[in-house]
Short mmCIF file of N, CA and C in Angstrom, two decimals:
data_model
loop_
_atom_site.label_atom_id
_atom_site.label_comp_id
_atom_site.label_asym_id
_atom_site.label_seq_id
_atom_site.Cartn_x
_atom_site.Cartn_y
_atom_site.Cartn_z
N MET A 1197 42.09 -14.42 -11.97
CA MET A 1197 40.63 -13.73 -11.92
C MET A 1197 40.13 -14.84 -11.97
N ARG A 1198 39.88 -15.70 -13.02
CA ARG A 1198 38.77 -17.10 -12.72
C ARG A 1198 38.49 -17.04 -11.49
N PRO A 1199 39.34 -17.60 -10.20
CA PRO A 1199 38.98 -18.26 -9.40
C PRO A 1199 38.14 -17.17 -8.56
N TYR A 1200 38.06 -16.26 -8.57
CA TYR A 1200 37.59 -15.31 -7.80
C TYR A 1200 35.90 -15.15 -8.30
N LEU A 1201 35.77 -15.41 -9.66
CA LEU A 1201 34.54 -15.52 -10.47
C LEU A 1201 33.63 -16.50 -10.06
N VAL A 1202 34.58 -17.89 -10.04
CA VAL A 1202 34.02 -18.84 -9.26
C VAL A 1202 33.39 -19.01 -7.75
N LEU A 1203 34.22 -18.28 -7.08
CA LEU A 1203 33.85 -17.87 -6.12
C LEU A 1203 32.35 -16.86 -5.89
N LEU A 1204 32.36 -16.03 -6.27
CA LEU A 1204 31.26 -14.96 -6.45
C LEU A 1204 30.24 -16.07 -7.17
N ALA A 1205 30.34 -16.59 -8.36
CA ALA A 1205 29.04 -17.70 -8.19
C ALA A 1205 28.59 -18.11 -7.53
N LEU A 1206 29.73 -18.86 -6.43
CA LEU A 1206 29.12 -20.11 -5.69
C LEU A 1206 28.40 -19.35 -4.26
N LEU A 1207 29.12 -18.24 -4.04
CA LEU A 1207 28.19 -17.34 -2.65
C LEU A 1207 27.16 -17.11 -3.18
N TRP A 1208 26.85 -16.60 -4.76
CA TRP A 1208 25.54 -15.71 -5.10
C TRP A 1208 24.33 -17.47 -5.31
N GLY A 1209 24.85 -18.22 -5.66
CA GLY A 1209 24.13 -19.37 -5.23
C GLY A 1209 23.77 -19.68 -4.31
N MET A 1210 24.75 -19.95 -3.24
CA MET A 1210 24.07 -19.99 -1.74
C MET A 1210 23.40 -18.77 -1.25
N ALA A 1211 23.45 -17.63 -1.73
CA ALA A 1211 22.52 -16.80 -1.00
C ALA A 1211 21.16 -17.01 -1.68
N SER A 1212 21.23 -17.25 -2.86
CA SER A 1212 19.54 -17.77 -3.46
C SER A 1212 18.73 -18.83 -3.46
N ALA A 1213 19.84 -19.57 -2.20
CA ALA A 1213 19.07 -20.84 -2.01
C ALA A 1213 18.83 -20.87 -0.87
N GLN A 1214 19.28 -19.54 -0.01
CA GLN A 1214 18.39 -19.25 1.59
C GLN A 1214 16.92 -19.51 1.48
N SER A 1215 16.48 -19.42 2.59
CA SER A 1215 14.92 -19.16 2.94
C SER A 1215 14.45 -18.34 2.89
N TYR A 1216 13.88 -17.60 2.40
CA TYR A 1216 13.14 -16.03 2.45
C TYR A 1216 11.66 -16.15 3.49
N GLU A 1217 12.06 -16.62 4.61
CA GLU A 1217 10.73 -16.38 5.51
C GLU A 1217 9.86 -14.98 5.90
N PRO A 1218 9.11 -14.81 5.45
CA PRO A 1218 8.46 -13.15 5.59
C PRO A 1218 7.81 -13.00 7.27
N ASN A 1219 7.63 -14.40 7.72
CA ASN A 1219 7.02 -14.78 8.84
C ASN A 1219 7.52 -14.43 10.14
N ARG A 1220 8.59 -13.25 10.30
CA ARG A 1220 9.45 -13.09 11.22
C ARG A 1220 9.23 -11.60 11.27
N LEU A 1221 9.49 -11.25 12.48
CA LEU A 1221 9.87 -9.74 13.10
C LEU A 1221 10.32 -8.74 12.08
N PHE A 1222 9.85 -7.75 12.00
CA PHE A 1222 10.87 -6.53 10.75
C PHE A 1222 10.43 -5.07 11.35
N VAL A 1223 11.26 -4.56 10.90
CA VAL A 1223 11.53 -2.77 11.24
C VAL A 1223 11.31 -2.36 9.53
N GLY A 1224 11.46 -1.16 9.23
CA GLY A 1224 11.62 -0.42 8.57
C GLY A 1224 11.19 0.89 8.36
N ALA A 1225 11.45 1.72 6.76
CA ALA A 1225 11.57 2.65 7.17
C ALA A 1225 11.17 2.86 5.42
N GLY A 1226 10.04 4.10 5.28
CA GLY A 1226 9.68 4.38 3.90
C GLY A 1226 9.54 5.36 3.46
N LEU A 1227 9.56 6.01 2.52
CA LEU A 1227 9.34 7.23 2.01
C LEU A 1227 7.68 7.24 1.27
N ASP A 1228 7.01 7.98 1.91
CA ASP A 1228 5.09 7.90 1.24
C ASP A 1228 4.93 9.12 0.59
N PHE A 1229 3.82 8.97 -0.44
CA PHE A 1229 3.58 9.77 -1.35
C PHE A 1229 2.11 9.79 -0.43
N ASN A 1230 1.93 11.03 -0.14
CA ASN A 1230 0.21 10.66 0.42
C ASN A 1230 -0.55 11.96 -0.23
N TRP A 1231 -1.81 11.49 -0.84
CA TRP A 1231 -2.97 12.29 -1.51
C TRP A 1231 -4.28 12.25 -0.36
N LEU A 1232 -4.58 13.49 0.19
CA LEU A 1232 -5.80 13.31 0.65
C LEU A 1232 -6.50 14.94 0.55
N ALA A 1233 -7.59 14.79 0.13
CA ALA A 1233 -8.64 15.84 0.06
C ALA A 1233 -7.78 17.04 -1.22
N GLY A 1234 -7.36 16.25 -2.07
CA GLY A 1234 -6.79 17.35 -2.92
C GLY A 1234 -5.73 17.86 -3.21
N SER A 1235 -4.79 17.30 -2.02
CA SER A 1235 -3.50 18.10 -1.89
C SER A 1235 -2.87 16.70 -1.75
N SER A 1236 -1.31 17.05 -2.23
CA SER A 1236 -0.20 15.92 -1.83
C SER A 1236 0.50 16.92 -0.97
N TYR A 1237 1.36 15.20 0.20
CA TYR A 1237 2.71 15.84 0.68
C TYR A 1237 3.31 14.19 1.37
N PRO A 1238 4.28 14.84 1.53
CA PRO A 1238 5.64 13.66 1.67
C PRO A 1238 5.48 13.41 3.14
N SER A 1239 6.05 12.23 3.19
CA SER A 1239 6.15 11.70 4.34
C SER A 1239 7.39 10.87 4.47
N LEU A 1240 8.13 10.67 5.98
CA LEU A 1240 8.98 9.70 6.12
C LEU A 1240 8.53 8.82 7.39
N THR A 1241 8.21 7.62 7.04
CA THR A 1241 7.71 6.56 8.17
C THR A 1241 8.55 5.45 8.37
N PHE A 1242 8.69 4.83 9.48
CA PHE A 1242 9.36 4.29 10.64
C PHE A 1242 8.02 2.66 10.68
N GLN A 1243 8.31 1.86 10.44
CA GLN A 1243 7.57 0.66 10.94
C GLN A 1243 8.16 -0.49 11.71
N ALA A 1244 7.12 -0.85 12.34
CA ALA A 1244 7.83 -2.36 12.84
C ALA A 1244 6.41 -3.38 13.06
N GLY A 1245 6.57 -4.85 13.08
CA GLY A 1245 5.76 -5.55 12.97
C GLY A 1245 6.08 -6.84 13.13
N ASP A 1246 5.36 -7.67 12.45
CA ASP A 1246 5.46 -9.61 12.51
C ASP A 1246 4.27 -9.70 11.97
N TYR A 1247 4.82 -10.65 11.04
CA TYR A 1247 3.52 -11.28 9.76
C TYR A 1247 3.05 -12.32 10.74
N ASP A 1248 3.11 -13.25 12.02
CA ASP A 1248 2.84 -13.94 12.07
C ASP A 1248 2.70 -14.28 13.76
N LEU A 1249 2.01 -13.01 13.91
CA LEU A 1249 1.82 -12.78 15.29
C LEU A 1249 0.65 -13.93 15.98
N PHE A 1250 -0.30 -13.78 15.34
CA PHE A 1250 -1.52 -14.70 15.30
C PHE A 1250 -1.99 -15.89 14.10
N GLY A 1251 -1.09 -16.73 14.28
CA GLY A 1251 -1.10 -17.65 13.19
C GLY A 1251 -0.62 -16.90 11.63
N SER A 1252 -1.95 -16.60 10.96
CA SER A 1252 -1.54 -16.06 9.76
C SER A 1252 -1.56 -14.55 9.41
N LEU A 1253 -1.99 -14.10 10.59
CA LEU A 1253 -2.34 -12.85 10.87
C LEU A 1253 -0.95 -12.06 11.99
N GLY A 1254 -1.26 -11.16 10.99
CA GLY A 1254 0.23 -10.22 11.74
C GLY A 1254 0.01 -8.65 12.04
N LEU A 1255 0.61 -8.28 12.61
CA LEU A 1255 0.47 -6.47 13.06
C LEU A 1255 1.59 -5.75 12.67
N ARG A 1256 1.16 -4.49 12.50
CA ARG A 1256 2.31 -3.56 12.05
C ARG A 1256 2.05 -2.50 12.58
N ALA A 1257 2.69 -1.57 13.22
CA ALA A 1257 2.59 0.01 13.78
C ALA A 1257 3.53 0.80 12.95
N HIS A 1258 3.02 1.74 12.57
CA HIS A 1258 3.99 3.01 11.81
C HIS A 1258 3.72 4.21 12.74
N VAL A 1259 5.08 5.28 12.28
CA VAL A 1259 4.76 6.66 12.58
C VAL A 1259 5.52 7.49 11.47
N GLY A 1260 4.82 8.23 11.07
CA GLY A 1260 5.41 9.26 10.04
C GLY A 1260 5.23 10.64 10.57
N PHE A 1261 6.17 11.14 9.74
CA PHE A 1261 6.39 12.46 9.80
C PHE A 1261 6.35 13.50 8.65
N GLY A 1262 5.54 14.87 8.43
CA GLY A 1262 5.73 14.85 7.07
C GLY A 1262 5.29 16.22 7.06
N GLN A 1263 5.92 16.79 6.01
CA GLN A 1263 5.51 18.67 6.14
C GLN A 1263 4.79 18.87 4.31
N GLY A 1264 3.36 19.20 4.73
CA GLY A 1264 2.49 19.55 3.52
C GLY A 1264 2.21 21.11 3.63
N SER A 1265 1.27 21.35 3.58
CA SER A 1265 0.87 22.90 3.81
C SER A 1265 0.83 23.48 5.17
N VAL A 1266 0.96 22.19 6.18
CA VAL A 1266 1.60 22.43 7.47
C VAL A 1266 2.02 21.02 7.81
N GLY A 1267 2.67 21.27 8.73
CA GLY A 1267 3.67 19.97 9.63
C GLY A 1267 2.82 18.94 9.81
N PHE A 1268 3.22 17.48 9.80
CA PHE A 1268 1.73 16.91 10.70
C PHE A 1268 2.62 15.07 10.95
N PHE A 1269 1.99 14.74 11.98
CA PHE A 1269 2.62 13.43 12.53
C PHE A 1269 1.11 12.20 12.30
N GLU A 1270 1.68 11.24 12.13
CA GLU A 1270 0.79 10.38 11.51
C GLU A 1270 0.91 9.13 12.32
N PHE A 1271 0.29 8.29 12.54
CA PHE A 1271 0.60 6.77 13.44
C PHE A 1271 -0.66 6.02 12.93
N GLY A 1272 -0.40 4.92 12.74
CA GLY A 1272 -1.30 4.16 12.54
C GLY A 1272 -0.92 2.45 12.94
N LEU A 1273 -2.15 1.50 12.73
CA LEU A 1273 -2.07 0.48 13.43
C LEU A 1273 -2.69 -0.60 12.21
N HIS A 1274 -2.07 -1.58 11.79
CA HIS A 1274 -2.87 -2.24 10.81
C HIS A 1274 -2.71 -3.93 11.17
N ALA A 1275 -3.46 -4.71 10.57
CA ALA A 1275 -3.28 -5.95 10.44
C ALA A 1275 -3.01 -6.41 9.52
N LEU A 1276 -2.03 -7.52 8.95
CA LEU A 1276 -1.93 -8.39 7.36
C LEU A 1276 -1.65 -9.61 7.44
N THR A 1277 -1.84 -9.87 5.85
CA THR A 1277 -1.73 -11.08 5.89
C THR A 1277 -0.97 -11.60 4.95
N ALA A 1278 -0.13 -12.40 5.04
CA ALA A 1278 0.45 -13.28 3.63
C ALA A 1278 -0.32 -13.80 2.68
N LEU A 1279 0.17 -13.16 1.44
CA LEU A 1279 -0.15 -13.82 0.16
C LEU A 1279 0.33 -14.46 -0.44
N GLY A 1280 1.27 -14.95 0.23
CA GLY A 1280 2.45 -16.05 -0.50
C GLY A 1280 3.61 -16.26 0.15
N GLN A 1281 4.55 -16.47 -0.20
CA GLN A 1281 6.25 -16.65 0.41
C GLN A 1281 6.98 -17.08 -0.61
N GLY A 1282 8.14 -16.73 -0.32
CA GLY A 1282 8.96 -16.51 -1.51
C GLY A 1282 9.95 -15.49 -1.44
N ARG A 1283 10.39 -15.45 -2.52
CA ARG A 1283 11.52 -14.18 -2.59
C ARG A 1283 10.61 -12.94 -2.70
N PHE A 1284 9.32 -13.04 -3.34
CA PHE A 1284 8.68 -12.16 -4.14
C PHE A 1284 7.39 -12.45 -3.06
N PHE A 1285 7.04 -11.32 -2.16
CA PHE A 1285 6.25 -11.61 -1.07
C PHE A 1285 4.82 -10.82 -1.38
N PRO A 1286 3.86 -10.78 -1.38
CA PRO A 1286 2.46 -10.07 -1.64
C PRO A 1286 1.83 -10.17 -0.22
N TYR A 1287 1.52 -8.80 0.37
CA TYR A 1287 0.74 -9.07 1.74
C TYR A 1287 -0.59 -8.21 1.19
N GLY A 1288 -1.69 -8.51 2.72
CA GLY A 1288 -2.69 -7.30 2.15
C GLY A 1288 -3.18 -7.24 3.87
N GLY A 1289 -4.09 -6.18 4.04
CA GLY A 1289 -4.63 -5.78 5.40
C GLY A 1289 -5.67 -4.75 5.34
N GLY A 1290 -5.31 -4.15 6.32
CA GLY A 1290 -6.14 -3.34 6.56
C GLY A 1290 -6.08 -2.58 8.04
N GLY A 1291 -6.42 -1.33 8.44
CA GLY A 1291 -5.95 -1.05 9.98
C GLY A 1291 -6.66 0.52 10.32
N LEU A 1292 -6.42 1.26 11.29
CA LEU A 1292 -6.46 2.33 11.93
C LEU A 1292 -5.38 3.30 11.75
N GLY A 1293 -5.54 4.60 11.20
CA GLY A 1293 -4.74 5.48 11.01
C GLY A 1293 -5.32 6.88 11.50
N VAL A 1294 -4.15 7.72 11.97
CA VAL A 1294 -4.58 9.25 12.72
C VAL A 1294 -3.29 10.01 12.33
N ILE A 1295 -3.90 10.86 11.85
CA ILE A 1295 -2.70 12.24 10.97
C ILE A 1295 -3.35 13.31 12.05
N PHE A 1296 -1.97 13.79 12.80
CA PHE A 1296 -2.65 14.95 13.85
C PHE A 1296 -1.54 16.33 12.93
N GLY A 1297 -2.27 17.50 12.83
CA GLY A 1297 -1.52 18.48 11.78
C GLY A 1297 -2.49 19.57 11.41
N GLY A 1298 -1.82 20.92 11.98
CA GLY A 1298 -2.85 22.16 11.55
C GLY A 1298 -3.78 21.89 12.91
N GLY A 1299 -3.74 21.86 14.14
CA GLY A 1299 -4.44 21.57 14.95
C GLY A 1299 -5.82 20.99 15.01
N VAL A 1300 -5.73 19.95 13.72
CA VAL A 1300 -6.78 18.81 13.55
C VAL A 1300 -6.04 17.93 13.60
N ALA A 1301 -7.04 16.69 14.15
CA ALA A 1301 -6.66 15.47 14.01
C ALA A 1301 -7.88 14.81 13.02
N LEU A 1302 -7.29 13.39 12.08
CA LEU A 1302 -7.94 12.82 11.27
C LEU A 1302 -7.95 11.43 11.86
N TRP A 1303 -9.05 11.20 12.03
CA TRP A 1303 -8.95 9.72 12.06
C TRP A 1303 -9.87 8.62 11.02
N GLY A 1304 -9.21 7.51 10.55
CA GLY A 1304 -9.60 6.78 9.46
C GLY A 1304 -9.23 5.42 9.29
N LEU A 1305 -9.96 4.75 8.78
CA LEU A 1305 -10.00 3.72 7.89
C LEU A 1305 -8.72 3.34 6.85
N GLU A 1306 -8.03 2.46 6.89
CA GLU A 1306 -6.68 2.48 5.96
C GLU A 1306 -6.84 0.83 5.17
N GLY A 1307 -6.90 0.56 4.27
CA GLY A 1307 -6.76 -0.56 3.63
C GLY A 1307 -5.17 -0.78 2.86
N VAL A 1308 -4.78 -1.66 2.88
CA VAL A 1308 -3.09 -1.85 2.72
C VAL A 1308 -3.12 -3.30 1.57
N ALA A 1309 -2.70 -2.72 0.55
CA ALA A 1309 -2.08 -3.61 -0.59
C ALA A 1309 -0.45 -3.71 -0.70
N GLY A 1310 0.52 -4.40 -0.79
CA GLY A 1310 1.17 -4.70 -0.64
C GLY A 1310 2.42 -5.59 -1.43
N ALA A 1311 3.48 -5.22 -1.51
CA ALA A 1311 4.68 -6.48 -1.84
C ALA A 1311 5.78 -6.22 -1.39
N GLU A 1312 6.95 -6.98 -1.28
CA GLU A 1312 8.18 -6.71 -0.66
C GLU A 1312 9.00 -7.98 -1.67
N PHE A 1313 10.25 -7.24 -2.34
CA PHE A 1313 11.45 -8.24 -2.93
C PHE A 1313 12.46 -8.30 -2.23
N PHE A 1314 12.51 -9.59 -1.82
CA PHE A 1314 13.81 -10.00 -0.96
C PHE A 1314 14.99 -9.84 -1.42
N VAL A 1315 16.00 -8.85 -1.13
CA VAL A 1315 17.16 -8.64 -2.00
C VAL A 1315 18.20 -9.81 -1.50
N ASN A 1316 17.83 -10.46 -0.29
CA ASN A 1316 18.51 -11.34 0.54
C ASN A 1316 17.81 -11.86 1.66
N PRO A 1317 18.19 -12.84 2.60
CA PRO A 1317 17.08 -13.16 3.65
C PRO A 1317 16.76 -12.36 4.43
N THR A 1318 17.64 -10.97 5.01
CA THR A 1318 17.49 -10.05 5.74
C THR A 1318 16.63 -8.66 5.26
N LEU A 1319 16.95 -8.60 4.13
CA LEU A 1319 16.44 -6.99 3.87
C LEU A 1319 15.54 -7.32 2.66
N SER A 1320 14.58 -6.45 2.28
CA SER A 1320 13.42 -6.47 1.32
C SER A 1320 13.45 -5.08 0.87
N ILE A 1321 13.00 -4.80 -0.22
CA ILE A 1321 12.44 -3.57 -0.30
C ILE A 1321 11.10 -3.29 -0.66
N GLY A 1322 10.27 -3.00 -0.18
CA GLY A 1322 8.83 -2.98 -0.37
C GLY A 1322 8.02 -1.49 -1.15
N ALA A 1323 6.88 -2.06 -1.40
CA ALA A 1323 6.18 -1.03 -2.10
C ALA A 1323 4.48 -1.63 -1.95
N GLU A 1324 4.05 -0.13 -1.12
CA GLU A 1324 2.35 -0.58 -0.92
C GLU A 1324 1.53 0.62 -1.31
N ILE A 1325 0.15 0.18 -1.65
CA ILE A 1325 -0.21 1.31 -1.82
C ILE A 1325 -1.79 1.15 -0.86
N ALA A 1326 -1.78 2.30 -0.20
CA ALA A 1326 -3.06 2.13 1.14
C ALA A 1326 -4.31 3.26 0.72
N PRO A 1327 -4.99 3.19 0.00
CA PRO A 1327 -6.56 3.83 0.12
C PRO A 1327 -7.08 3.92 1.75
N SER A 1328 -7.65 5.11 2.08
CA SER A 1328 -8.01 5.63 3.35
C SER A 1328 -9.12 6.62 3.22
N LEU A 1329 -10.13 6.35 4.45
CA LEU A 1329 -11.05 6.91 4.63
C LEU A 1329 -10.57 7.69 5.83
N TYR A 1330 -10.98 8.93 5.97
CA TYR A 1330 -10.38 10.09 7.55
C TYR A 1330 -11.70 10.75 7.46
N LEU A 1331 -11.77 10.76 8.43
CA LEU A 1331 -13.06 11.96 9.21
C LEU A 1331 -13.02 12.99 10.07
N ALA A 1332 -13.52 13.85 9.67
CA ALA A 1332 -12.86 15.55 10.84
C ALA A 1332 -14.17 16.36 10.55
N ASN A 1333 -14.55 16.65 11.82
CA ASN A 1333 -15.52 17.57 11.68
C ASN A 1333 -16.65 17.05 11.14
N GLY A 1334 -17.19 16.14 11.41
CA GLY A 1334 -18.34 15.61 10.56
C GLY A 1334 -18.47 15.32 9.31
N SER A 1335 -17.16 15.62 8.53
CA SER A 1335 -17.35 14.91 7.06
C SER A 1335 -16.00 13.92 7.00
N ALA A 1336 -16.29 13.15 5.35
CA ALA A 1336 -15.57 12.12 5.00
C ALA A 1336 -14.35 12.32 4.11
N VAL A 1337 -13.13 12.03 4.02
CA VAL A 1337 -12.31 12.53 3.50
C VAL A 1337 -11.57 11.19 2.75
N PHE A 1338 -11.80 10.99 1.46
CA PHE A 1338 -10.83 10.19 0.95
C PHE A 1338 -9.63 10.25 0.49
N GLY A 1339 -8.45 9.39 0.41
CA GLY A 1339 -6.99 9.63 0.51
C GLY A 1339 -5.91 8.30 0.06
N PHE A 1340 -5.14 8.27 -0.57
CA PHE A 1340 -4.50 7.10 -0.69
C PHE A 1340 -2.92 7.57 -0.46
N ARG A 1341 -2.08 6.48 -0.44
CA ARG A 1341 -0.95 7.01 0.50
C ARG A 1341 -0.34 5.35 -0.37
N LEU A 1342 1.41 6.17 -0.99
CA LEU A 1342 2.16 4.93 -2.15
C LEU A 1342 3.43 5.05 -0.82
N ARG A 1343 3.85 4.16 -0.19
CA ARG A 1343 4.86 4.08 0.21
C ARG A 1343 5.99 3.18 -0.37
N LEU A 1344 7.25 3.36 -0.37
CA LEU A 1344 8.62 2.77 -1.13
C LEU A 1344 9.34 2.85 0.06
N GLY A 1345 10.04 1.57 0.30
CA GLY A 1345 11.27 1.46 1.22
C GLY A 1345 11.83 0.22 1.59
N PRO A 1346 12.66 0.37 2.33
CA PRO A 1346 13.65 -1.50 2.74
C PRO A 1346 12.79 -1.67 4.58
N ASN A 1347 13.02 -2.88 4.31
CA ASN A 1347 12.54 -3.80 5.38
C ASN A 1347 13.79 -4.03 6.19
N LEU A 1348 13.93 -4.76 7.27
CA LEU A 1348 14.83 -5.46 7.83
C LEU A 1348 14.08 -6.69 8.38
N ARG A 1349 14.94 -8.02 8.63
CA ARG A 1349 14.65 -9.27 9.68
C ARG A 1349 15.25 -9.60 10.47
#
């Protein structure tokens, strides 16, 4: 039994010594919890991006599908920048978002603050908060989103 423990310890050490490079293409999914105009609604989001597209500036696109009082579809495009490197990887940025649902389109500006924790060099678990200001029918609506989910590199 002991040789297996030694092998496991060696493999763990090799995995821990590997480089965690967030500046690569990534794809991911997330469960979003959204609050907008006093209502909350969950959604399932899929995303793809690159943290190193224009030097230290990257881009991410996401699409989401959810159900609140009505079903909705959302799309967003964000510019992101890495705020550090390593196994714990914080990032920030902002961009544009649009939500289509119930015959209404909400267009808005979104901020993004988040972090990823790398389980191994290709898999990370991310969490982020995104405050937003949406415009519809001449009025402004404040909201925010909490996203949790995995990313693959």
